[in-house]
Tab-separated table of C-alpha atoms in Angstrom:
chain	number	residue	atom	x	y	z
A	1092	UNK	CA	0.000	0.000	0.000
A	1093	UNK	CA	1.438	3.362	-1.053
A	1094	UNK	CA	1.943	5.774	1.812
A	1095	UNK	CA	0.637	9.255	1.142
A	1096	UNK	CA	2.485	12.105	2.837
A	1097	UNK	CA	0.431	13.482	5.696
A	1098	UNK	CA	-0.760	17.083	5.387
A	1099	UNK	CA	-0.399	19.272	8.482
A	1100	UNK	CA	0.353	16.517	11.051
A	1101	UNK	CA	0.167	19.106	13.835
A	1102	UNK	CA	-3.629	19.067	13.375
A	1103	UNK	CA	-3.578	15.385	14.266
A	1104	UNK	CA	-1.514	16.138	17.373
A	1105	UNK	CA	-4.023	18.795	18.434
A	1106	UNK	CA	-6.860	16.311	17.984
A	1107	UNK	CA	-5.037	13.619	19.958
A	1108	UNK	CA	-4.324	16.068	22.769
A	1109	UNK	CA	-7.912	17.284	23.009
A	1110	UNK	CA	-9.395	13.788	22.848
A	1111	UNK	CA	-6.940	11.601	24.761
A	1112	UNK	CA	-6.353	14.207	27.467
A	1113	UNK	CA	-10.117	14.756	27.805
A	1114	UNK	CA	-9.688	18.524	27.834
A	1115	UNK	CA	-13.360	19.330	27.052
A	1116	UNK	CA	-14.578	17.257	30.002
A	1117	UNK	CA	-11.798	18.430	32.289
A	1118	UNK	CA	-12.403	22.125	31.614
A	1119	UNK	CA	-16.138	21.649	32.165
A	1120	UNK	CA	-15.430	20.699	35.793
A	1121	UNK	CA	-12.373	22.812	36.593
A	1122	UNK	CA	-12.873	25.916	34.402
A	1123	UNK	CA	-16.293	26.620	32.854
A	1124	UNK	CA	-18.839	25.317	30.390
A	1125	UNK	CA	-18.069	27.921	27.733
A	1126	UNK	CA	-14.444	26.836	27.339
A	1127	UNK	CA	-15.490	23.189	27.526
A	1128	UNK	CA	-17.968	23.593	24.659
A	1129	UNK	CA	-15.410	25.538	22.627
A	1130	UNK	CA	-12.791	22.794	23.019
A	1131	UNK	CA	-15.329	20.063	22.281
A	1132	UNK	CA	-16.569	21.619	19.053
A	1133	UNK	CA	-12.993	22.516	18.093
A	1134	UNK	CA	-11.910	18.882	18.388
A	1135	UNK	CA	-14.700	17.705	16.080
A	1136	UNK	CA	-14.086	20.537	13.619
A	1137	UNK	CA	-10.385	19.654	13.515
A	1138	UNK	CA	-11.235	16.029	12.752
A	1139	UNK	CA	-13.300	17.102	9.742
A	1140	UNK	CA	-10.570	19.507	8.590
A	1141	UNK	CA	-7.968	16.759	8.923
A	1142	UNK	CA	-10.012	14.395	6.753
A	1143	UNK	CA	-10.613	17.106	4.133
A	1144	UNK	CA	-6.875	17.761	3.931
A	1145	UNK	CA	-5.709	14.136	3.990
A	1146	UNK	CA	-8.631	12.277	2.439
A	1147	UNK	CA	-10.261	9.014	3.487
A	1148	UNK	CA	-8.317	5.783	3.136
A	1149	UNK	CA	-10.211	3.457	5.449
A	1150	UNK	CA	-13.153	2.930	7.765
A	1151	UNK	CA	-14.180	0.919	10.777
A	1152	UNK	CA	-17.291	-0.450	9.076
A	1153	UNK	CA	-18.394	-2.521	12.054
A	1154	UNK	CA	-18.539	0.513	14.342
A	1155	UNK	CA	-20.402	2.523	11.697
A	1156	UNK	CA	-23.010	-0.227	11.333
A	1157	UNK	CA	-23.250	-0.756	15.075
A	1158	UNK	CA	-23.719	2.967	15.749
A	1159	UNK	CA	-26.362	3.348	13.052
A	1160	UNK	CA	-28.430	0.472	14.432
A	1161	UNK	CA	-27.939	1.424	18.083
A	1162	UNK	CA	-29.080	5.024	17.657
A	1163	UNK	CA	-31.866	4.249	15.169
A	1164	UNK	CA	-33.451	1.407	17.128
A	1165	UNK	CA	-33.115	3.010	20.564
A	1166	UNK	CA	-34.655	6.356	19.549
A	1167	UNK	CA	-37.505	4.698	17.632
A	1168	UNK	CA	-38.343	2.472	20.599
A	1169	UNK	CA	-38.653	5.330	23.105
A	1170	UNK	CA	-37.812	9.010	23.543
A	1171	UNK	CA	-39.098	9.102	27.112
A	1172	UNK	CA	-35.668	9.092	28.743
A	1173	UNK	CA	-34.083	12.076	26.987
A	1174	UNK	CA	-34.559	15.764	27.697
A	1175	UNK	CA	-34.874	16.758	24.057
A	1176	UNK	CA	-34.124	15.491	20.561
A	1177	UNK	CA	-31.444	18.138	20.043
A	1178	UNK	CA	-29.089	16.465	22.530
A	1179	UNK	CA	-29.728	13.135	20.818
A	1180	UNK	CA	-28.855	14.544	17.395
A	1181	UNK	CA	-25.678	16.097	18.795
A	1182	UNK	CA	-24.636	12.726	20.258
A	1183	UNK	CA	-25.272	10.996	16.928
A	1184	UNK	CA	-23.274	13.559	14.953
A	1185	UNK	CA	-20.377	13.396	17.406
A	1186	UNK	CA	-20.342	9.603	17.287
A	1187	UNK	CA	-20.104	9.444	13.504
A	1188	UNK	CA	-17.496	12.197	13.295
A	1189	UNK	CA	-15.372	10.273	15.805
A	1190	UNK	CA	-15.820	6.910	14.076
A	1191	UNK	CA	-15.745	8.086	10.450
A	1192	UNK	CA	-13.264	10.954	10.647
A	1193	UNK	CA	-11.357	9.933	13.753
A	1194	UNK	CA	-10.429	6.654	12.108
A	1195	UNK	CA	-8.164	8.547	9.721
A	1196	UNK	CA	-6.514	10.285	12.679
A	1197	UNK	CA	-5.717	7.091	14.575
A	1198	UNK	CA	-4.723	5.238	11.429
A	1199	UNK	CA	-1.881	7.735	10.962
A	1200	UNK	CA	-0.877	7.594	14.637
A	1201	UNK	CA	2.103	5.414	15.496
A	1202	UNK	CA	2.556	3.397	18.665
A	1203	UNK	CA	5.157	5.779	20.063
A	1204	UNK	CA	2.905	8.790	19.409
A	1205	UNK	CA	-0.038	7.146	21.145
A	1206	UNK	CA	2.234	6.136	24.036
A	1207	UNK	CA	3.386	9.737	24.478
A	1208	UNK	CA	-0.153	11.086	24.782
A	1209	UNK	CA	-1.137	8.292	27.180
A	1210	UNK	CA	1.992	8.941	29.244
A	1211	UNK	CA	1.180	12.640	29.679
A	1212	UNK	CA	-2.417	11.728	30.454
A	1213	UNK	CA	-1.292	9.341	33.178
A	1214	UNK	CA	0.869	12.038	34.781
A	1215	UNK	CA	-2.269	14.125	35.261
A	1216	UNK	CA	-3.368	11.542	37.847
A	1217	UNK	CA	-0.371	12.538	39.951
A	1218	UNK	CA	-1.202	16.194	39.360
A	1219	UNK	CA	-4.687	15.518	40.709
A	1220	UNK	CA	-3.161	15.175	44.197
A	1221	UNK	CA	-1.723	18.677	44.439
A	1222	UNK	CA	-2.301	20.802	41.324
A	1223	UNK	CA	-6.053	20.377	40.944
A	1224	UNK	CA	-7.327	18.338	43.900
A	1225	UNK	CA	-10.973	17.584	44.410
A	1226	UNK	CA	-10.755	15.368	47.504
A	1227	UNK	CA	-14.423	15.606	48.462
A	1228	UNK	CA	-15.533	14.254	45.103
A	1229	UNK	CA	-12.619	11.820	44.697
A	1230	UNK	CA	-12.806	10.334	48.234
A	1231	UNK	CA	-9.053	9.864	48.239
A	1232	UNK	CA	-8.968	8.432	44.705
A	1233	UNK	CA	-7.317	10.242	41.825
A	1234	UNK	CA	-8.304	10.438	38.176
A	1235	UNK	CA	-6.413	13.351	36.609
A	1236	UNK	CA	-7.887	14.742	33.410
A	1237	UNK	CA	-10.402	11.897	33.310
A	1238	UNK	CA	-12.643	12.965	36.241
A	1239	UNK	CA	-13.505	9.369	37.106
A	1240	UNK	CA	-10.977	7.019	38.694
A	1241	UNK	CA	-12.039	4.068	36.534
A	1242	UNK	CA	-11.562	6.094	33.346
A	1243	UNK	CA	-8.147	7.225	34.577
A	1244	UNK	CA	-7.208	3.615	35.232
A	1245	UNK	CA	-8.244	2.694	31.670
A	1246	UNK	CA	-5.716	5.182	30.281
A	1247	UNK	CA	-3.053	3.521	32.444
A	1248	UNK	CA	-4.061	0.087	31.168
A	1249	UNK	CA	-3.704	1.308	27.574
A	1250	UNK	CA	-0.246	2.677	28.327
A	1251	UNK	CA	0.756	-0.473	30.181
A	1252	UNK	CA	-0.322	-2.547	27.186
A	1253	UNK	CA	1.957	-0.559	24.866
A	1254	UNK	CA	4.832	-1.097	27.315
A	1255	UNK	CA	5.029	-4.760	26.349
A	1256	UNK	CA	6.000	-3.826	22.764
A	1257	UNK	CA	8.778	-1.400	23.691
A	1258	UNK	CA	12.536	-1.643	24.076
A	1259	UNK	CA	13.414	-3.163	27.453
A	1260	UNK	CA	14.812	-0.103	29.235
A	1261	UNK	CA	11.987	2.208	28.221
A	1262	UNK	CA	9.473	-0.604	28.586
A	1263	UNK	CA	10.419	-1.087	32.245
A	1264	UNK	CA	10.109	2.635	32.938
A	1265	UNK	CA	6.746	2.684	31.183
A	1266	UNK	CA	5.452	-0.297	33.173
A	1267	UNK	CA	6.542	1.327	36.430
A	1268	UNK	CA	4.848	4.601	35.540
A	1269	UNK	CA	1.521	3.178	34.379
A	1270	UNK	CA	1.419	0.696	37.265
A	1271	UNK	CA	1.982	3.419	39.862
A	1272	UNK	CA	-0.463	5.875	38.272
A	1273	UNK	CA	-3.053	3.146	37.823
A	1274	UNK	CA	-2.805	2.119	41.467
A	1275	UNK	CA	-3.347	5.754	42.488
A	1276	UNK	CA	-6.838	5.479	41.025
A	1277	UNK	CA	-7.596	2.660	43.484
A	1278	UNK	CA	-9.702	1.070	40.753
A	1279	UNK	CA	-10.598	-2.554	41.469
A	1280	UNK	CA	-10.984	-3.091	37.722
A	1281	UNK	CA	-7.421	-1.867	37.178
A	1282	UNK	CA	-6.033	-4.179	39.851
A	1283	UNK	CA	-7.781	-7.242	38.431
A	1284	UNK	CA	-6.761	-6.511	34.828
A	1285	UNK	CA	-3.211	-5.630	35.940
A	1286	UNK	CA	-2.830	-9.085	37.499
A	1287	UNK	CA	-4.243	-10.756	34.379
A	1288	UNK	CA	-1.944	-8.672	32.140
A	1289	UNK	CA	1.081	-9.926	34.008
A	1290	UNK	CA	-0.065	-13.536	34.047
A	1291	UNK	CA	-0.508	-13.409	30.265
A	1292	UNK	CA	2.854	-11.647	29.854
A	1293	UNK	CA	4.621	-14.678	31.346
A	1294	UNK	CA	3.966	-16.376	28.009
A	1295	UNK	CA	6.160	-13.712	26.395
A	1296	UNK	CA	8.967	-13.898	28.951
A	1297	UNK	CA	9.111	-15.643	32.325
A	1298	UNK	CA	11.162	-12.673	33.580
A	1299	UNK	CA	7.959	-10.631	33.559
A	1300	UNK	CA	7.209	-12.239	36.913
A	1301	UNK	CA	9.210	-9.384	38.443
A	1302	UNK	CA	6.301	-7.095	37.584
A	1303	UNK	CA	4.301	-8.746	40.354
A	1304	UNK	CA	7.016	-7.734	42.806
A	1305	UNK	CA	6.994	-4.181	41.452
A	1306	UNK	CA	3.222	-3.952	41.776
A	1307	UNK	CA	3.204	-5.378	45.295
A	1308	UNK	CA	5.920	-2.977	46.453
A	1309	UNK	CA	4.053	-0.064	44.865
A	1310	UNK	CA	0.875	-1.047	46.693
A	1311	UNK	CA	2.748	-1.259	50.001
A	1312	UNK	CA	4.207	2.196	49.304
A	1313	UNK	CA	0.731	3.635	48.744
A	1314	UNK	CA	-0.579	1.998	51.921
A	1315	UNK	CA	2.392	3.350	53.885
A	1316	UNK	CA	1.880	6.899	52.683
A	1317	UNK	CA	-1.911	6.812	52.871
A	1318	UNK	CA	-1.734	8.929	56.033
A	1319	UNK	CA	0.076	11.665	54.109
A	1320	UNK	CA	-2.424	11.876	51.254
A	1321	UNK	CA	-4.862	14.835	51.310
A	1322	UNK	CA	-7.714	12.414	51.996
A	1323	UNK	CA	-7.269	8.952	53.498
A	1324	UNK	CA	-8.597	6.273	51.237
A	1325	UNK	CA	-10.680	3.606	52.994
A	1326	UNK	CA	-9.731	1.049	50.346
A	1327	UNK	CA	-6.054	1.541	51.153
A	1328	UNK	CA	-6.783	1.192	54.858
A	1329	UNK	CA	-8.516	-2.132	54.278
A	1330	UNK	CA	-5.772	-3.356	51.919
A	1331	UNK	CA	-3.198	-2.394	54.545
A	1332	UNK	CA	-5.049	-4.460	57.118
A	1333	UNK	CA	-5.113	-7.432	54.758
A	1334	UNK	CA	-1.367	-7.125	54.052
A	1335	UNK	CA	-0.671	-7.004	57.795
A	1336	UNK	CA	-2.816	-10.071	58.345
A	1337	UNK	CA	-5.265	-8.247	60.597
A	1338	UNK	CA	-8.855	-9.330	60.825
A	1339	UNK	CA	-10.884	-7.051	58.596
A	1340	UNK	CA	-14.476	-6.157	59.177
A	1341	UNK	CA	-16.813	-6.328	56.227
A	1342	UNK	CA	-15.824	-3.082	54.640
A	1343	UNK	CA	-18.031	-0.798	52.642
A	1344	UNK	CA	-14.860	0.396	50.937
A	1345	UNK	CA	-14.255	-2.988	49.367
A	1346	UNK	CA	-17.765	-4.339	49.092
A	1347	UNK	CA	-19.991	-1.375	48.368
A	1348	UNK	CA	-21.585	-0.803	44.981
A	1349	UNK	CA	-21.440	-4.458	44.007
A	1350	UNK	CA	-21.621	-4.558	40.225
A	1351	UNK	CA	-23.736	-7.713	40.343
A	1352	UNK	CA	-26.325	-5.947	42.496
A	1353	UNK	CA	-26.317	-2.954	40.148
A	1354	UNK	CA	-26.834	-5.142	37.087
A	1355	UNK	CA	-29.583	-7.124	38.810
A	1356	UNK	CA	-31.764	-4.005	39.094
A	1357	UNK	CA	-32.055	-3.958	35.305
A	1358	UNK	CA	-32.635	-7.643	34.561
A	1359	UNK	CA	-36.444	-7.487	34.677
A	1360	UNK	CA	-36.577	-4.623	32.165
A	1361	UNK	CA	-33.967	-6.369	30.020
A	1362	UNK	CA	-35.969	-9.594	29.857
A	1363	UNK	CA	-39.212	-7.720	29.255
A	1364	UNK	CA	-37.929	-6.222	25.971
A	1365	UNK	CA	-34.948	-8.310	24.824
A	1366	UNK	CA	-35.315	-7.850	21.061
A	1367	UNK	CA	-35.510	-4.069	20.586
A	1368	UNK	CA	-34.727	-2.737	24.047
A	1369	UNK	CA	-36.297	-0.024	26.162
A	1370	UNK	CA	-35.106	3.084	24.338
A	1371	UNK	CA	-32.251	5.566	24.232
A	1372	UNK	CA	-30.671	6.325	27.642
A	1373	UNK	CA	-33.146	4.047	29.433
A	1374	UNK	CA	-30.310	2.177	31.149
A	1375	UNK	CA	-28.623	5.316	32.501
A	1376	UNK	CA	-29.464	6.976	35.812
A	1377	UNK	CA	-33.178	7.585	36.437
A	1378	UNK	CA	-34.152	5.604	33.365
A	1379	UNK	CA	-36.167	2.410	33.659
A	1380	UNK	CA	-34.781	2.074	37.191
A	1381	UNK	CA	-35.408	4.900	39.651
A	1382	UNK	CA	-31.785	5.249	40.747
A	1383	UNK	CA	-29.048	7.787	40.126
A	1384	UNK	CA	-26.742	4.935	39.117
A	1385	UNK	CA	-26.911	3.526	35.626
A	1386	UNK	CA	-26.367	-0.100	34.686
A	1387	UNK	CA	-22.533	0.178	34.781
A	1388	UNK	CA	-22.160	-2.385	32.014
A	1389	UNK	CA	-21.719	-1.472	28.348
A	1390	UNK	CA	-23.012	-4.807	27.078
A	1391	UNK	CA	-26.186	-4.583	29.164
A	1392	UNK	CA	-26.627	-0.940	28.166
A	1393	UNK	CA	-26.476	-1.742	24.446
A	1394	UNK	CA	-28.830	-4.692	24.855
A	1395	UNK	CA	-31.195	-2.900	27.207
A	1396	UNK	CA	-31.493	0.255	25.087
A	1397	UNK	CA	-31.405	-1.034	21.504
A	1398	UNK	CA	-31.919	-4.780	21.674
A	1399	UNK	CA	-30.037	-7.888	20.684
A	1400	UNK	CA	-28.998	-7.004	17.102
A	1401	UNK	CA	-26.567	-4.126	17.897
A	1402	UNK	CA	-25.178	-6.164	20.798
A	1403	UNK	CA	-24.420	-9.140	18.543
A	1404	UNK	CA	-22.679	-6.872	16.011
A	1405	UNK	CA	-20.599	-5.305	18.791
A	1406	UNK	CA	-19.628	-8.707	20.231
A	1407	UNK	CA	-18.691	-10.060	16.788
A	1408	UNK	CA	-16.497	-6.992	16.274
A	1409	UNK	CA	-14.685	-7.568	19.586
A	1410	UNK	CA	-14.323	-11.278	18.818
A	1411	UNK	CA	-12.822	-10.490	15.412
A	1412	UNK	CA	-10.273	-8.121	16.964
A	1413	UNK	CA	-9.441	-10.684	19.648
A	1414	UNK	CA	-8.849	-13.387	17.027
A	1415	UNK	CA	-6.586	-11.130	14.952
A	1416	UNK	CA	-4.654	-9.927	18.000
A	1417	UNK	CA	-4.062	-13.524	19.133
A	1418	UNK	CA	-2.422	-14.245	15.771
A	1419	UNK	CA	-0.046	-11.319	16.293
A	1420	UNK	CA	0.501	-11.779	20.018
A	1421	UNK	CA	4.175	-12.725	19.811
A	1422	UNK	CA	5.159	-9.761	17.635
A	1423	UNK	CA	2.605	-7.186	18.837
A	1424	UNK	CA	1.258	-8.193	22.278
A	1425	UNK	CA	-0.166	-4.735	22.955
A	1426	UNK	CA	-3.136	-5.333	20.662
A	1427	UNK	CA	-4.396	-8.288	22.694
A	1428	UNK	CA	-3.813	-6.502	26.000
A	1429	UNK	CA	-5.807	-3.456	24.874
A	1430	UNK	CA	-8.734	-5.529	23.574
A	1431	UNK	CA	-8.633	-7.601	26.742
A	1432	UNK	CA	-8.724	-4.539	29.003
A	1433	UNK	CA	-11.502	-2.875	26.994
A	1434	UNK	CA	-13.614	-6.030	26.989
A	1435	UNK	CA	-13.417	-6.272	30.784
A	1436	UNK	CA	-13.759	-2.517	31.251
A	1437	UNK	CA	-17.055	-2.634	29.353
A	1438	UNK	CA	-18.396	-4.866	32.130
A	1439	UNK	CA	-17.992	-2.098	34.711
A	1440	UNK	CA	-18.689	1.054	32.698
A	1441	UNK	CA	-21.667	2.353	30.713
A	1442	UNK	CA	-20.220	5.542	29.201
A	1443	UNK	CA	-18.570	3.971	26.154
A	1444	UNK	CA	-20.935	5.659	23.681
A	1445	UNK	CA	-19.636	9.074	24.794
A	1446	UNK	CA	-16.056	8.092	25.652
A	1447	UNK	CA	-14.013	9.561	22.802
A	1448	UNK	CA	-10.582	8.373	23.968
A	1449	UNK	CA	-11.847	4.788	24.324
A	1450	UNK	CA	-13.225	5.038	20.769
A	1451	UNK	CA	-9.890	6.334	19.523
A	1452	UNK	CA	-7.863	3.529	21.072
A	1453	UNK	CA	-10.319	0.840	19.946
A	1454	UNK	CA	-10.164	2.108	16.361
A	1455	UNK	CA	-6.372	2.410	16.604
A	1456	UNK	CA	-6.261	-1.305	17.392
A	1457	UNK	CA	-8.608	-2.033	14.476
A	1458	UNK	CA	-6.481	-0.035	12.046
A	1459	UNK	CA	-3.289	-1.622	13.359
A	1460	UNK	CA	-4.607	-5.147	12.943
A	1461	UNK	CA	-6.223	-4.563	9.549
A	1462	UNK	CA	-4.338	-1.740	7.811
A	1463	UNK	CA	-0.725	-2.130	8.987
A	1464	UNK	CA	-0.357	-5.556	10.633
A	1465	UNK	CA	3.318	-6.023	9.810
A	1466	UNK	CA	4.579	-2.572	10.707
A	1467	UNK	CA	7.179	-2.411	13.471
A	1468	UNK	CA	6.173	0.822	15.142
A	1469	UNK	CA	8.621	0.679	18.025
A	1470	UNK	CA	12.111	-0.073	16.716
A	1471	UNK	CA	13.914	-2.386	19.115
A	1472	UNK	CA	17.238	-0.615	18.671
A	1473	UNK	CA	16.255	2.938	19.573
A	1474	UNK	CA	13.453	5.160	20.760
A	1475	UNK	CA	12.547	8.663	19.703
A	1476	UNK	CA	9.380	10.674	20.099
A	1477	UNK	CA	10.184	12.299	16.789
A	1478	UNK	CA	9.032	10.222	13.818
């Protein structure tokens, strides 16, 4: 395939910064809504400009089909759970700009470029402690630009995945960084996937067992310095008790908000309308269930709002990516790790349809597996952030 010279690559860097660093969402909370809206619309405008300048050379057809069916079916079934149709139309337009135009952006983004943006994003979690703390809202957990600790941990999982395809010296530094920043989020999902990452990595090299030691020492360090954090984290206190072998009372910190209990609230409505769902946004807070908490499961959300057909398309898409990434595991392990982390993350999160950076990384994996499967994006002999 002939490589066309990219026009104005700095536009792509601006887009990656705005999307992967979640600047529109971050400024909405820490600055004001006007700047947030400006940055949001700017990011989408830049995507369209980038495509106009560089043309279209590929598409993620599965995500286009999935999105079309999800939005069409869910809005036709019911409009009772949305404030107005305008917000729905905006969401639809944003989705297709991200999937159609954003695909060209991520297709031209190398592994080292993506790593750089994820690395800076992860550092914002550390900045959350002192530069822009919000301890009342965070309850001693830190999320950086991503406002939610679980979303912050997902960025760290993406970065950690890329670490397994890097030169050894930089790869070790990267693993240390993303492990430490991910643990700062105190995300149970991160901890579970981190353990599974490292178990799978033993197939690449038995020496990766040292990562368990690194993670354990990092966790002990966080427990030790919990008293010095702006807000003590109850999860760290309970983990510290477990490490010390103390008897631990049934802790709300570790047991509250059981995902199984959250999902169970929606099962009756799911089974009542399994074929075409209950309508757009019906499985978010104050939808079919009178609770501020949504379903916290992307698969259940898709099924519950738009029915079985979009869900099957989405699952087939993930299965296809998993199969392709397994074939390339030895040479490019990061693809499998990213798909693995996203697939599990979808079981604990229901904001995927509006999560631009998750879209970007998912499509980056798709383009890498389908458009440039044999490209060595991280030379083993050297590393430079400059292409």
